[in-house]
Short mmCIF file of C-alpha atoms and ligand atoms in Angstrom, two decimals:
data_model
loop_
_atom_site.label_atom_id
_atom_site.label_comp_id
_atom_site.label_asym_id
_atom_site.label_seq_id
_atom_site.Cartn_x
_atom_site.Cartn_y
_atom_site.Cartn_z
CA UNK A 1 5.31 36.48 -13.15
CA UNK A 2 1.37 37.05 -11.12
CA UNK A 3 -0.33 34.34 -11.01
CA UNK A 4 -3.04 35.03 -8.88
CA UNK A 5 -6.11 33.44 -10.10
CA UNK A 6 -7.65 30.88 -8.53
CA UNK A 7 -7.48 27.69 -9.42
CA UNK A 8 -11.07 25.74 -9.87
CA UNK A 9 -11.45 22.41 -10.31
CA UNK A 10 -13.09 23.63 -13.58
CA UNK A 11 -10.37 25.37 -14.86
CA UNK A 12 -7.22 22.36 -13.65
CA UNK A 13 -10.39 20.29 -15.74
CA UNK A 14 -9.41 22.67 -19.11
CA UNK A 15 -5.86 21.64 -18.60
CA UNK A 16 -3.81 18.41 -19.77
CA UNK A 17 -1.05 17.95 -17.97
CA UNK A 18 1.58 16.40 -19.95
CA UNK A 19 5.18 14.67 -17.94
CA UNK A 20 9.06 13.26 -18.58
CA UNK A 21 11.37 12.08 -16.23
CA UNK A 22 14.69 11.83 -16.43
CA UNK A 23 16.17 9.13 -13.59
CA UNK A 24 19.86 9.45 -13.16
CA UNK A 25 21.12 5.75 -11.20
CA UNK A 26 24.77 5.31 -9.38
CA UNK A 27 26.26 1.39 -10.80
CA UNK A 28 26.87 -0.44 -8.08
CA UNK A 29 30.23 -0.95 -9.34
CA UNK A 30 33.01 -1.67 -7.12
CA UNK A 31 35.64 0.90 -9.26
CA UNK A 32 34.57 3.91 -10.67
CA UNK A 33 33.58 4.69 -14.51
CA UNK A 34 36.90 5.05 -15.59
CA UNK A 35 39.35 5.25 -13.37
CA UNK A 36 40.60 2.42 -10.36
CA UNK A 37 39.03 4.31 -7.45
CA UNK A 38 36.49 3.00 -4.85
CA UNK A 39 33.25 3.15 -6.24
CA UNK A 40 31.72 4.06 -2.38
CA UNK A 41 29.46 6.54 -1.14
CA UNK A 42 30.90 8.97 1.76
CA UNK A 43 34.38 8.08 3.24
CA UNK A 44 36.19 11.46 4.15
CA UNK A 45 36.19 13.69 1.67
CA UNK A 46 38.16 13.75 -1.32
CA UNK A 47 40.14 10.21 -0.50
CA UNK A 48 38.62 8.00 -3.11
CA UNK A 49 39.96 10.43 -5.70
CA UNK A 50 43.60 10.18 -8.82
CA UNK A 51 44.64 12.11 -11.37
CA UNK A 52 41.71 10.81 -13.67
CA UNK A 53 39.21 11.33 -12.16
CA UNK A 54 40.63 14.24 -10.18
CA UNK A 55 40.70 15.76 -13.90
CA UNK A 56 44.83 16.22 -14.03
CA UNK A 57 46.21 17.27 -17.50
CA UNK A 58 47.44 13.93 -19.14
CA UNK A 59 44.97 11.20 -17.11
CA UNK A 60 43.52 9.35 -19.45
CA UNK A 61 40.08 7.25 -18.64
CA UNK A 62 39.72 3.63 -18.92
CA UNK A 63 36.61 2.18 -19.26
CA UNK A 64 35.19 0.14 -16.56
CA UNK A 65 33.99 -3.47 -17.80
CA UNK A 66 30.71 -4.43 -15.37
CA UNK A 67 29.37 -0.67 -15.58
CA UNK A 68 28.47 -2.05 -19.07
CA UNK A 69 27.92 -5.24 -18.18
CA UNK A 70 24.97 -3.09 -15.16
CA UNK A 71 23.97 -0.59 -18.30
CA UNK A 72 22.81 -3.48 -20.77
CA UNK A 73 21.29 -5.32 -17.62
CA UNK A 74 19.26 -2.28 -16.56
CA UNK A 75 18.99 -1.13 -20.20
CA UNK A 76 17.07 -4.73 -21.13
CA UNK A 77 15.34 -4.42 -18.09
CA UNK A 78 13.09 -2.31 -19.63
CA UNK A 79 12.65 -3.98 -22.97
CA UNK A 80 15.59 -1.08 -25.13
CA UNK A 81 17.72 -1.84 -27.97
CA UNK A 82 20.92 -2.29 -27.16
CA UNK A 83 23.25 -0.41 -29.81
CA UNK A 84 25.90 -2.28 -30.18
CA UNK A 85 28.21 0.18 -31.25
CA UNK A 86 27.71 3.26 -28.61
CA UNK A 87 29.92 6.23 -28.97
CA UNK A 88 30.93 8.48 -25.74
CA UNK A 89 30.94 11.96 -25.39
CA UNK A 90 32.20 15.24 -23.82
CA UNK A 91 29.48 17.49 -21.86
CA UNK A 92 31.09 20.54 -21.73
CA UNK A 93 30.34 23.10 -17.95
CA UNK A 94 32.01 24.89 -16.22
CA UNK A 95 31.48 23.93 -12.38
CA UNK A 96 33.24 23.66 -9.10
CA UNK A 97 32.69 19.87 -8.57
CA UNK A 98 33.70 18.96 -12.78
CA UNK A 99 37.05 19.44 -12.08
CA UNK A 100 38.11 18.06 -16.38
CA UNK A 101 35.49 20.77 -17.60
CA UNK A 102 33.50 18.87 -18.96
CA UNK A 103 32.00 15.22 -18.44
CA UNK A 104 31.83 11.53 -20.03
CA UNK A 105 28.23 11.11 -21.20
CA UNK A 106 26.75 9.50 -24.52
CA UNK A 107 25.17 11.45 -26.66
CA UNK A 108 23.20 10.84 -30.41
CA UNK A 109 24.59 7.58 -29.76
CA UNK A 110 23.68 6.27 -26.60
CA UNK A 111 24.16 2.14 -25.05
CA UNK A 112 20.32 2.01 -25.35
CA UNK A 113 16.96 3.05 -26.73
CA UNK A 114 13.62 2.09 -27.14
CA UNK A 115 12.34 0.39 -24.42
CA UNK A 116 9.58 0.90 -21.83
CA UNK A 117 7.45 0.14 -19.39
CA UNK A 118 3.86 -0.76 -17.83
CA UNK A 119 1.77 1.90 -15.00
CA UNK A 120 -0.87 1.62 -13.69
CA UNK A 121 -2.85 4.65 -15.49
CA UNK A 122 -4.67 7.36 -13.71
CA UNK A 123 -4.98 7.09 -9.73
CA UNK A 124 -4.55 3.40 -10.74
CA UNK A 125 -8.39 2.67 -9.26
CA UNK A 126 -8.74 0.92 -12.74
CA UNK A 127 -6.16 -1.57 -12.44
CA UNK A 128 -5.44 -0.57 -16.45
CA UNK A 129 -1.98 -1.06 -17.41
CA UNK A 130 -0.39 2.51 -19.50
CA UNK A 131 2.64 1.76 -21.45
CA UNK A 132 4.97 4.73 -20.84
CA UNK A 133 7.84 4.87 -23.66
CA UNK A 134 11.83 5.18 -22.34
CA UNK A 135 13.42 7.30 -25.00
CA UNK A 136 16.75 6.14 -24.67
CA UNK A 137 19.87 4.99 -21.91
CA UNK A 138 23.16 6.53 -22.03
CA UNK A 139 25.32 5.80 -19.44
CA UNK A 140 27.37 8.86 -18.05
CA UNK A 141 29.40 9.61 -14.93
CA UNK A 142 28.82 11.44 -12.03
CA UNK A 143 30.37 14.92 -10.85
CA UNK A 144 31.87 15.89 -7.47
CA UNK A 145 29.78 17.16 -4.90
CA UNK A 146 29.60 21.14 -3.47
CA UNK A 147 29.53 21.87 0.73
CA UNK A 148 27.48 24.65 1.44
CA UNK A 149 27.33 23.94 5.18
CA UNK A 150 28.58 22.28 7.19
CA UNK A 151 31.63 24.60 8.04
CA UNK A 152 32.63 27.82 10.38
CA UNK A 153 33.42 29.77 6.95
CA UNK A 154 30.39 28.05 5.44
CA UNK A 155 28.54 31.25 4.63
CA UNK A 156 31.87 32.80 2.33
CA UNK A 157 33.26 29.63 0.92
CA UNK A 158 31.89 26.04 0.00
CA UNK A 159 34.28 22.90 0.06
CA UNK A 160 34.15 20.55 -2.44
CA UNK A 161 34.28 16.55 -2.25
CA UNK A 162 35.59 14.77 -5.09
CA UNK A 163 34.50 11.36 -3.98
CA UNK A 164 31.60 10.92 -5.89
CA UNK A 165 33.62 12.15 -9.12
CA UNK A 166 33.89 9.86 -12.00
CA UNK A 167 30.76 7.49 -10.32
CA UNK A 168 29.27 5.20 -12.66
CA UNK A 169 26.02 6.29 -13.97
CA UNK A 170 23.04 5.60 -16.35
CA UNK A 171 20.28 7.93 -17.32
CA UNK A 172 17.01 6.69 -17.86
CA UNK A 173 15.15 9.23 -19.92
CA UNK A 174 11.34 8.49 -20.51
CA UNK A 175 9.16 9.85 -23.19
CA UNK A 176 6.48 12.68 -22.36
CA UNK A 177 3.71 9.87 -21.89
CA UNK A 178 3.08 10.39 -17.99
CA UNK A 179 -0.35 12.63 -18.11
CA UNK A 180 -0.43 13.01 -13.70
CA UNK A 181 1.95 12.93 -10.64
CA UNK A 182 0.31 10.08 -10.05
CA UNK A 183 1.74 8.02 -12.93
CA UNK A 184 4.99 9.93 -11.80
CA UNK A 185 5.05 8.16 -8.28
CA UNK A 186 3.54 4.45 -9.93
CA UNK A 187 6.36 5.02 -13.11
CA UNK A 188 9.60 5.77 -10.46
CA UNK A 189 7.71 3.29 -7.87
CA UNK A 190 8.16 0.10 -10.88
CA UNK A 191 11.10 1.91 -12.32
CA UNK A 192 13.21 1.65 -9.13
CA UNK A 193 11.20 -2.21 -8.32
CA UNK A 194 13.35 -3.24 -11.51
CA UNK A 195 16.89 -1.83 -11.45
CA UNK A 196 16.66 -3.20 -7.23
CA UNK A 197 15.71 -6.73 -9.47
CA UNK A 198 18.80 -6.51 -11.54
CA UNK A 199 20.46 -5.33 -8.67
CA UNK A 200 22.67 -3.01 -11.03
CA UNK A 201 21.51 -0.19 -7.98
CA UNK A 202 20.59 0.47 -4.42
CA UNK A 203 19.13 2.76 -5.60
CA UNK A 204 18.72 4.61 -1.80
CA UNK A 205 17.71 8.00 -2.91
CA UNK A 206 18.75 9.64 0.42
CA UNK A 207 22.45 8.92 -0.83
CA UNK A 208 21.99 10.53 -4.54
CA UNK A 209 21.81 6.77 -5.64
CA UNK A 210 18.94 7.53 -7.54
CA UNK A 211 17.97 10.89 -8.09
CA UNK A 212 14.85 12.40 -11.08
CA UNK A 213 13.99 15.33 -12.39
CA UNK A 214 10.20 15.85 -13.92
CA UNK A 215 9.46 17.80 -17.01
CA UNK A 216 5.97 19.09 -17.04
CA UNK A 217 3.96 20.75 -19.02
CA UNK A 218 0.40 21.85 -19.96
CA UNK A 219 -1.78 22.55 -22.67
CA UNK A 220 -5.43 22.73 -23.39
CA UNK A 221 -7.09 19.49 -23.44
CA UNK A 222 -7.28 18.37 -27.08
CA UNK A 223 -4.48 20.40 -28.08
CA UNK A 224 -1.90 19.12 -31.06
CA UNK A 225 0.82 20.59 -29.27
CA UNK A 226 2.71 20.01 -25.45
CA UNK A 227 3.04 23.11 -23.93
CA UNK A 228 6.17 24.75 -23.01
CA UNK A 229 8.16 22.71 -20.08
CA UNK A 230 9.68 23.08 -16.60
CA UNK A 231 12.05 21.25 -15.45
CA UNK A 232 11.85 20.31 -11.64
CA UNK A 233 15.27 19.43 -10.20
CA UNK A 234 16.79 18.09 -6.87
CA UNK A 235 13.76 16.09 -5.07
CA UNK A 236 14.38 13.26 -2.98
CA UNK A 237 11.41 10.86 -2.57
CA UNK A 238 8.80 9.59 -4.57
CA UNK A 239 6.45 11.24 -2.26
CA UNK A 240 7.51 14.73 -2.93
CA UNK A 241 8.74 14.61 -6.64
CA UNK A 242 4.27 13.44 -6.59
CA UNK A 243 3.80 16.36 -4.74
CA UNK A 244 6.50 18.76 -6.39
CA UNK A 245 4.85 17.84 -9.88
CA UNK A 246 1.46 18.69 -8.94
CA UNK A 247 2.17 21.94 -8.02
CA UNK A 248 4.44 22.36 -10.62
CA UNK A 249 0.89 21.73 -12.41
CA UNK A 250 -1.44 24.20 -10.53
CA UNK A 251 1.51 26.42 -11.41
CA UNK A 252 2.35 26.83 -14.61
CA UNK A 253 -1.80 26.48 -15.03
CA UNK A 254 -1.55 29.93 -12.88
CA UNK A 255 0.36 30.96 -15.04
CA UNK A 256 -1.30 30.50 -18.33
CA UNK A 257 -4.91 31.45 -16.92
CA UNK A 258 -3.97 34.47 -15.43
CA UNK A 259 -2.27 35.38 -19.06
CA UNK A 260 1.58 35.08 -18.95
CA UNK A 261 3.37 32.38 -20.39
CA UNK A 262 5.47 28.85 -18.72
CA UNK A 263 9.65 29.87 -19.50
CA UNK A 264 11.29 26.80 -20.37
CA UNK A 265 13.45 26.66 -17.20
CA UNK A 266 14.92 24.32 -14.29
CA UNK A 267 13.08 25.25 -10.99
CA UNK A 268 13.92 23.64 -7.43
CA UNK A 269 11.07 21.71 -5.23
CA UNK A 270 11.18 23.89 -1.62
CA UNK A 271 9.70 20.19 0.42
CA UNK A 272 9.12 22.61 3.57
CA UNK A 273 7.09 25.81 1.50
CA UNK A 274 5.55 22.62 -0.78
CA UNK A 275 5.79 25.52 -3.87
CA UNK A 276 9.10 25.50 -6.77
CA UNK A 277 11.13 27.98 -6.98
CA UNK A 278 13.24 29.56 -10.45
CA UNK A 279 17.09 28.27 -10.57
CA UNK A 280 18.03 29.04 -14.08
CA UNK A 281 16.70 29.18 -17.41
CA UNK A 282 17.80 26.49 -18.84
CA UNK A 283 20.14 25.26 -21.70
CA UNK A 284 20.03 23.64 -25.36
CA UNK A 285 21.54 20.95 -26.14
CA UNK A 286 23.80 22.80 -28.31
CA UNK A 287 24.97 25.01 -25.11
CA UNK A 288 27.16 22.06 -24.15
CA UNK A 289 29.52 21.31 -27.18
CA UNK A 290 29.01 17.79 -27.48
CA UNK A 291 32.04 16.44 -29.33
CA UNK A 292 32.93 12.70 -29.20
CA UNK A 293 35.53 11.90 -26.36
CA UNK A 294 39.22 11.70 -28.24
CA UNK A 295 40.58 9.45 -25.45
CA UNK A 296 37.52 6.57 -25.55
CA UNK A 297 37.88 4.26 -28.85
CA UNK A 298 33.65 3.67 -29.92
CA UNK A 299 31.72 0.65 -27.27
CA UNK A 300 31.10 -2.28 -28.97
CA UNK A 301 28.53 -5.03 -26.81
CA UNK A 302 28.38 -7.30 -29.28
CA UNK A 303 26.11 -10.34 -29.42
CA UNK A 304 27.49 -12.78 -27.77
CA UNK A 305 28.61 -10.38 -25.29
CA UNK A 306 24.99 -9.27 -24.48
CA UNK A 307 23.95 -12.67 -24.55
CA UNK A 308 26.67 -13.22 -21.51
CA UNK A 309 25.14 -10.22 -19.64
CA UNK A 310 21.47 -11.81 -20.02
CA UNK A 311 22.06 -14.29 -18.36
CA UNK A 312 21.93 -12.62 -15.28
CA UNK A 313 19.14 -10.76 -15.48
CA UNK A 314 16.75 -11.87 -13.13
CA UNK A 315 12.48 -12.87 -13.65
CA UNK A 316 10.89 -9.36 -13.36
CA UNK A 317 8.47 -7.96 -11.03
CA UNK A 318 5.91 -7.80 -12.97
CA UNK A 319 5.94 -11.36 -14.20
CA UNK A 320 6.71 -13.13 -11.42
CA UNK A 321 3.43 -11.77 -9.68
CA UNK A 322 1.82 -12.47 -11.55
CA UNK A 323 3.00 -16.43 -11.58
CA UNK A 324 2.86 -16.50 -8.14
CA UNK A 325 -1.32 -15.48 -8.01
CA UNK A 326 -1.48 -18.40 -11.11
CA UNK A 327 1.42 -21.12 -9.19
CA UNK A 328 0.44 -20.88 -5.49
CA UNK A 329 -3.29 -18.58 -5.62
CA UNK A 330 -2.22 -16.15 -3.30
CA UNK A 331 -3.97 -13.22 -3.85
CA UNK A 332 -2.94 -10.27 -6.31
CA UNK A 333 -2.28 -7.68 -3.63
CA UNK A 334 0.35 -10.91 -1.43
CA UNK A 335 1.97 -10.50 -4.99
CA UNK A 336 1.91 -7.36 -5.31
CA UNK A 337 3.48 -6.91 -1.50
CA UNK A 338 6.25 -9.87 -2.04
CA UNK A 339 7.71 -9.18 -5.47
CA UNK A 340 8.27 -5.50 -4.45
CA UNK A 341 11.92 -6.69 -3.31
CA UNK A 342 13.15 -9.26 -4.78
CA UNK A 343 14.61 -10.78 -1.77
CA UNK A 344 10.89 -10.85 -0.09
CA UNK A 345 10.02 -12.80 -2.90
CA UNK A 346 12.14 -15.51 -2.92
CA UNK A 347 11.46 -15.89 0.61
CA UNK A 348 7.58 -16.28 0.20
CA UNK A 349 8.42 -18.55 -2.64
CA UNK A 350 10.81 -20.68 -1.12
CA UNK A 351 8.54 -21.71 1.50
CA UNK A 352 5.49 -21.83 0.24
CA UNK A 353 7.20 -24.41 -2.15
CA UNK A 354 7.85 -26.50 0.72
CA UNK A 355 4.51 -25.59 2.95
CA UNK A 356 1.70 -27.56 2.58
CA UNK A 357 -0.39 -24.05 1.90
CA UNK A 358 1.06 -21.00 0.09
CA UNK A 359 -2.03 -19.65 0.89
CA UNK A 360 -1.11 -20.02 4.97
CA UNK A 361 2.41 -18.78 4.22
CA UNK A 362 0.95 -15.91 2.37
CA UNK A 363 -0.72 -14.75 5.51
CA UNK A 364 1.28 -15.20 7.96
CA UNK A 365 4.48 -13.49 6.39
CA UNK A 366 2.13 -10.46 5.20
CA UNK A 367 0.34 -10.34 8.84
CA UNK A 368 1.20 -12.17 12.14
CA UNK A 369 5.58 -11.70 11.23
CA UNK A 370 4.85 -8.28 9.09
CA UNK A 371 3.56 -7.09 12.14
CA UNK A 372 5.73 -7.87 14.34
CA UNK A 373 8.57 -7.03 13.16
CA UNK A 374 6.99 -3.51 12.18
CA UNK A 375 5.77 -3.41 16.48
CA UNK A 376 10.48 -3.84 16.64
CA UNK A 377 11.85 -0.78 17.84
CA UNK A 378 14.34 0.71 14.83
CA UNK A 379 11.96 -1.20 11.99
CA UNK A 380 11.82 1.16 8.69
CA UNK A 381 9.60 0.32 5.93
CA UNK A 382 11.25 -1.06 3.18
CA UNK A 383 13.84 -1.77 4.92
CA UNK A 384 15.77 -5.42 5.33
CA UNK A 385 15.21 -5.84 9.22
CA UNK A 386 15.79 -9.83 10.01
CA UNK A 387 13.17 -12.42 11.02
CA UNK A 388 13.77 -14.23 13.34
CA UNK A 389 11.92 -16.75 11.44
CA UNK A 390 14.01 -19.22 9.56
CA UNK A 391 12.26 -20.27 6.48
CA UNK A 392 12.08 -23.63 8.48
CA UNK A 393 10.18 -22.37 11.05
CA UNK A 394 7.55 -20.27 8.61
CA UNK A 395 7.12 -23.94 7.02
CA UNK A 396 6.86 -25.29 10.27
CA UNK A 397 3.93 -22.33 12.29
CA UNK A 398 2.79 -22.59 8.12
CA UNK A 399 1.83 -26.35 8.54
CA UNK A 400 0.73 -26.76 12.40
CA UNK A 401 -2.08 -23.80 12.03
CA UNK A 402 -2.53 -25.49 8.59
CA UNK A 403 -3.26 -28.67 10.14
CA UNK A 404 -5.56 -27.51 12.46
CA UNK A 405 -2.98 -28.83 15.63
CA UNK A 406 -1.97 -24.90 16.50
CA UNK A 407 -4.80 -22.87 17.11
CA UNK A 408 -4.12 -19.12 15.98
CA UNK A 409 -3.81 -18.31 19.43
CA UNK A 410 -1.32 -20.71 20.23
CA UNK A 411 0.41 -19.78 17.28
CA UNK A 412 0.17 -16.27 17.97
CA UNK A 413 1.39 -17.40 21.43
CA UNK A 414 4.23 -19.09 19.83
CA UNK A 415 5.52 -16.24 17.28
CA UNK A 416 5.30 -13.10 20.57
CA UNK A 417 7.50 -15.85 22.44
CA UNK A 418 9.91 -16.39 19.43
CA UNK A 419 9.98 -12.20 18.81
CA UNK A 420 10.48 -11.39 21.89
CA UNK A 421 13.44 -13.89 22.25
CA UNK A 422 14.75 -13.23 19.01
CA UNK A 423 14.98 -17.46 18.62
CA UNK A 424 13.70 -19.37 15.48
CA UNK A 425 9.53 -20.44 15.42
CA UNK A 426 11.47 -23.55 15.42
CA UNK A 427 13.04 -24.11 18.81
CA UNK A 428 10.39 -21.84 20.47
CA UNK A 429 8.03 -24.74 18.82
CA UNK A 430 10.20 -28.20 20.28
CA UNK A 431 10.06 -26.20 24.08
CA UNK A 432 7.13 -24.41 24.52
CA UNK A 433 4.60 -26.56 22.30
CA UNK A 434 1.20 -27.06 23.56
CA UNK A 435 0.59 -30.69 25.91
CA UNK A 436 -0.50 -32.71 23.00
CA UNK A 437 -3.80 -34.95 24.14
CA UNK A 438 -2.95 -39.11 22.32
CA UNK A 439 -5.07 -41.07 24.69
CA UNK A 440 -7.55 -42.82 22.41
CA UNK A 441 -10.22 -42.51 25.83
CA UNK A 442 -9.85 -38.81 26.16
CA UNK A 443 -10.55 -37.70 22.21
CA UNK A 444 -12.71 -40.56 21.99
CA UNK A 445 -14.93 -38.62 24.68
CA UNK A 446 -14.62 -35.34 22.83
CA UNK A 447 -15.80 -37.08 19.61
CA UNK A 448 -19.41 -38.20 21.33
CA UNK A 449 -20.24 -34.83 22.64
CA UNK A 450 -19.24 -32.90 19.08
CA UNK A 451 -21.20 -36.14 17.32
CA UNK A 452 -24.00 -36.37 20.07
CA UNK A 453 -23.96 -31.86 18.86
CA UNK A 454 -24.34 -32.10 15.40
CA UNK A 455 -26.89 -34.24 14.62
CA UNK A 456 -27.45 -32.66 11.60
CA UNK A 457 -23.95 -32.59 9.99
CA UNK A 458 -23.98 -36.97 10.60
CA UNK A 459 -26.86 -36.91 8.49
CA UNK A 460 -24.92 -35.67 5.69
CA UNK A 461 -22.18 -38.20 6.85
CA UNK A 462 -23.95 -40.99 6.49
CA UNK A 463 -25.99 -39.50 3.69
CA UNK A 464 -22.01 -39.84 1.45
CA UNK A 465 -20.65 -36.82 2.08
CA UNK A 466 -17.15 -38.18 4.00
CA UNK A 467 -16.01 -34.48 3.21
CA UNK A 468 -18.25 -32.98 6.58
CA UNK A 469 -15.27 -35.82 8.44
CA UNK A 470 -13.27 -32.99 8.16
CA UNK A 471 -16.11 -30.79 10.04
CA UNK A 472 -15.51 -32.90 13.86
CA UNK A 473 -11.90 -33.25 13.23
CA UNK A 474 -12.34 -29.53 13.34
CA UNK A 475 -14.43 -28.96 16.23
CA UNK A 476 -12.96 -31.56 18.26
CA UNK A 477 -9.84 -29.76 17.79
CA UNK A 478 -11.38 -26.94 19.09
CA UNK A 479 -12.56 -28.22 21.40
CA UNK A 480 -8.96 -29.65 22.98
CA UNK A 481 -7.87 -26.81 22.45
CA UNK A 482 -5.54 -28.22 19.44
CA UNK A 483 -3.76 -30.16 22.17
CA UNK A 484 -5.47 -33.20 20.26
CA UNK A 485 -3.34 -35.63 18.23
CA UNK A 486 -4.16 -34.70 14.36
CA UNK A 487 -3.00 -38.10 13.50
CA UNK A 488 -4.80 -39.77 16.49
CA UNK A 489 -8.16 -37.79 16.17
CA UNK A 490 -8.23 -37.99 12.00
CA UNK A 491 -8.20 -41.02 12.50
CA UNK A 492 -10.93 -41.46 15.55
CA UNK A 493 -13.55 -39.33 14.03
CA UNK A 494 -14.01 -41.72 10.33
CA UNK A 495 -14.08 -44.81 12.84
CA UNK A 496 -16.63 -42.73 15.22
CA UNK A 497 -19.01 -41.44 12.18
CA UNK A 498 -19.20 -44.97 10.57
CA UNK A 499 -20.00 -46.38 14.04
CA UNK A 500 -22.93 -43.98 14.41
P1 LIG B 1 15.52 18.72 -23.55
O1 LIG B 1 16.56 19.03 -25.75
O2 LIG B 1 14.65 20.66 -23.14
O3 LIG B 1 16.51 18.33 -22.92
P2 LIG B 1 14.15 16.67 -24.46
O4 LIG B 1 13.36 16.55 -25.01
O5 LIG B 1 15.94 15.66 -24.93
O6 LIG B 1 14.67 18.53 -24.29
O7 LIG B 1 13.12 15.57 -23.04
C1 LIG B 1 14.34 15.69 -21.92
C2 LIG B 1 13.05 15.26 -21.23
O8 LIG B 1 11.10 15.88 -21.24
C3 LIG B 1 12.55 13.78 -21.54
O9 LIG B 1 12.12 13.00 -21.00
C4 LIG B 1 11.30 14.25 -22.54
O10 LIG B 1 9.58 12.92 -22.05
C5 LIG B 1 10.87 15.36 -21.08
N1 LIG B 1 9.66 16.51 -22.48
C6 LIG B 1 10.24 16.81 -23.91
N2 LIG B 1 8.96 17.37 -24.20
C7 LIG B 1 8.10 17.63 -22.95
C8 LIG B 1 6.52 19.04 -22.89
N3 LIG B 1 6.46 19.35 -24.06
N4 LIG B 1 6.90 18.18 -21.54
C9 LIG B 1 6.83 17.73 -20.30
N5 LIG B 1 8.20 16.43 -20.52
C10 LIG B 1 8.57 17.49 -22.00
ZN1 LIG B 2 40.01 7.85 -10.00
MG1 LIG B 3 17.62 16.47 -24.27
#
C-alpha cells in the first residue's frame, strides 16, 4: 500500500463516503442472558460465573425474560418490526474469552427488523432530518475479556476474566445510509439518547456498555455500486469514532487515488496516532458456521406480550423536543438541552408546569444553574451532578425573578449562597431575602419620582394604553432595588396613574 498521493479538497470531493454502523449495547438486566449470574460491571475477575456461562459440558442455557423485554423495547423505540418467532443461533469461533467456542446470537431470524432513526443531515446546519434505515436488531451474549496488561508477566501471558461472559446484548445494524463522519456522530448521539430514555442500557462507553463498529467505504460520486468496505473497530467515544471515520475515508481515497484497491478487512483505530491499522482480514458469515441453537426453543413474543412490554415505552426525545417547544414556548436549543436526558427533561417539565413562566424556568436551568454546577469541583458534562436546588426552590426562584420581586443581581447572590452552602434556594431565600418595603408612603414617593421622569409613558396611559402600568411597576421595582412589595406596588401604581 503506497498511499502517498496528497489529497486536495478537489480529490476528496470526487468521492462519496458510505457508512453503516453495528452497535452493541449491553442490557441492564439483573442477571445474565442465559444463566442466573449477576450482570454487573467489574468485580473480582471470574467471580460472576457458573457452569453455563463458563461453557462447561452439559450446562444448559435458559433465556432471561427481562432481556427479551429490553430487546423489544429498544427495537420499538427505533421503529423496528418485531418478529413473533425468532431463532437463536450459534456463531462458532475460537477465542480465549469465549469458552463455549461459540456465541449464542441470532442469525437469519432476528427478533426485530426494518427500523429507522432520523438524524440531522450533513453537519446539521441545514436543519433537515434524514432517515437512516435500521436493518435489524438482534439478541446475543457478550464474550469475556482478555487482559493484556497489569500483571508482572503480561508480556508472556494473557489473563482472562469471564465475568462479562453471557452479558445480554442487542446488536443494532444500520443500513449503509450514512454519508459522512458528522452523520455518524449524530446517529450515535440520537441512538444513545433513545436507548437511555428506554432505560434498557446505561450506554456507558468507558465500561463498554455501548460499542460501535463502523463500516466505511468510498465510491466515485454518481457510481452505481458501493466500494469495498473496511470495518473500524475498537473506538470508545463518539468523538473518536468521528475522527476514525474521517481518517478511514481519507485513507481509502488515498489508496484508490494511488492506484490500489481497498481490502475488505477489520481495522483498529489508534487515537494517539490518529490513524487506523489493519487488524485482520474480515471473516465472512459462512466462516462462522451458524446453525440454530439446539439448546434453546424458538423465542415467541406474541401480540399480548408485546403490548405489555410497550407500556414501558416512554415518550422519546424527538417528539418530546417538539412538544416542549409547543407547550412551554421555549427555544429549540433549550428543548434539545433538556431532552438530552430523560431526567433533565423531567426536571424542567415538572417545574415548568408549576411556575408562572416556563421560559423563566428554562433560562434559569440552562444558564444560572448549569453555570454553577459546572463550576463545582469534579463536574463532568452529562453526569448527574447533584444540584442543591429542589424543584420548589427552582419554581420559587423563577417566580420571584418573573414578578420582579428579585432583581437579577439579588437572584444571583442568593443562588451563589445556595451553591456555596449546598443549601436549597427556598431556605436561603427565607433567611436572606432582601428586606421588603411595604410602607405605602415610601413606595408612593418612588412612584411619584418615576411618573415625573416619564411624561411620555404617562401620556400613553392616559390615552388608554393601560398596559403601560407594567412599565412603571418595573421602574419603581428597579428604583427600590427589588425591595418594593409587589402587591402593594401594583395597586399603588394604578391608583397614582389614574389620579394623574
Ligand atoms: P457483512 O456481511 O460483511 O457483515 P453486512 O452486509 O452484514 O456485511 O453489513 C454489515 C454493516 O456494514 C451494515 O451496517 C451495513 O450497513 C454496512 N455496509 C454494508 N456494505 C457497505 C459498504 N459498501 N460500505 C459501507 N458500509 C457497508
Ligand atoms: Zn453464569
Ligand atoms: Mg453481516
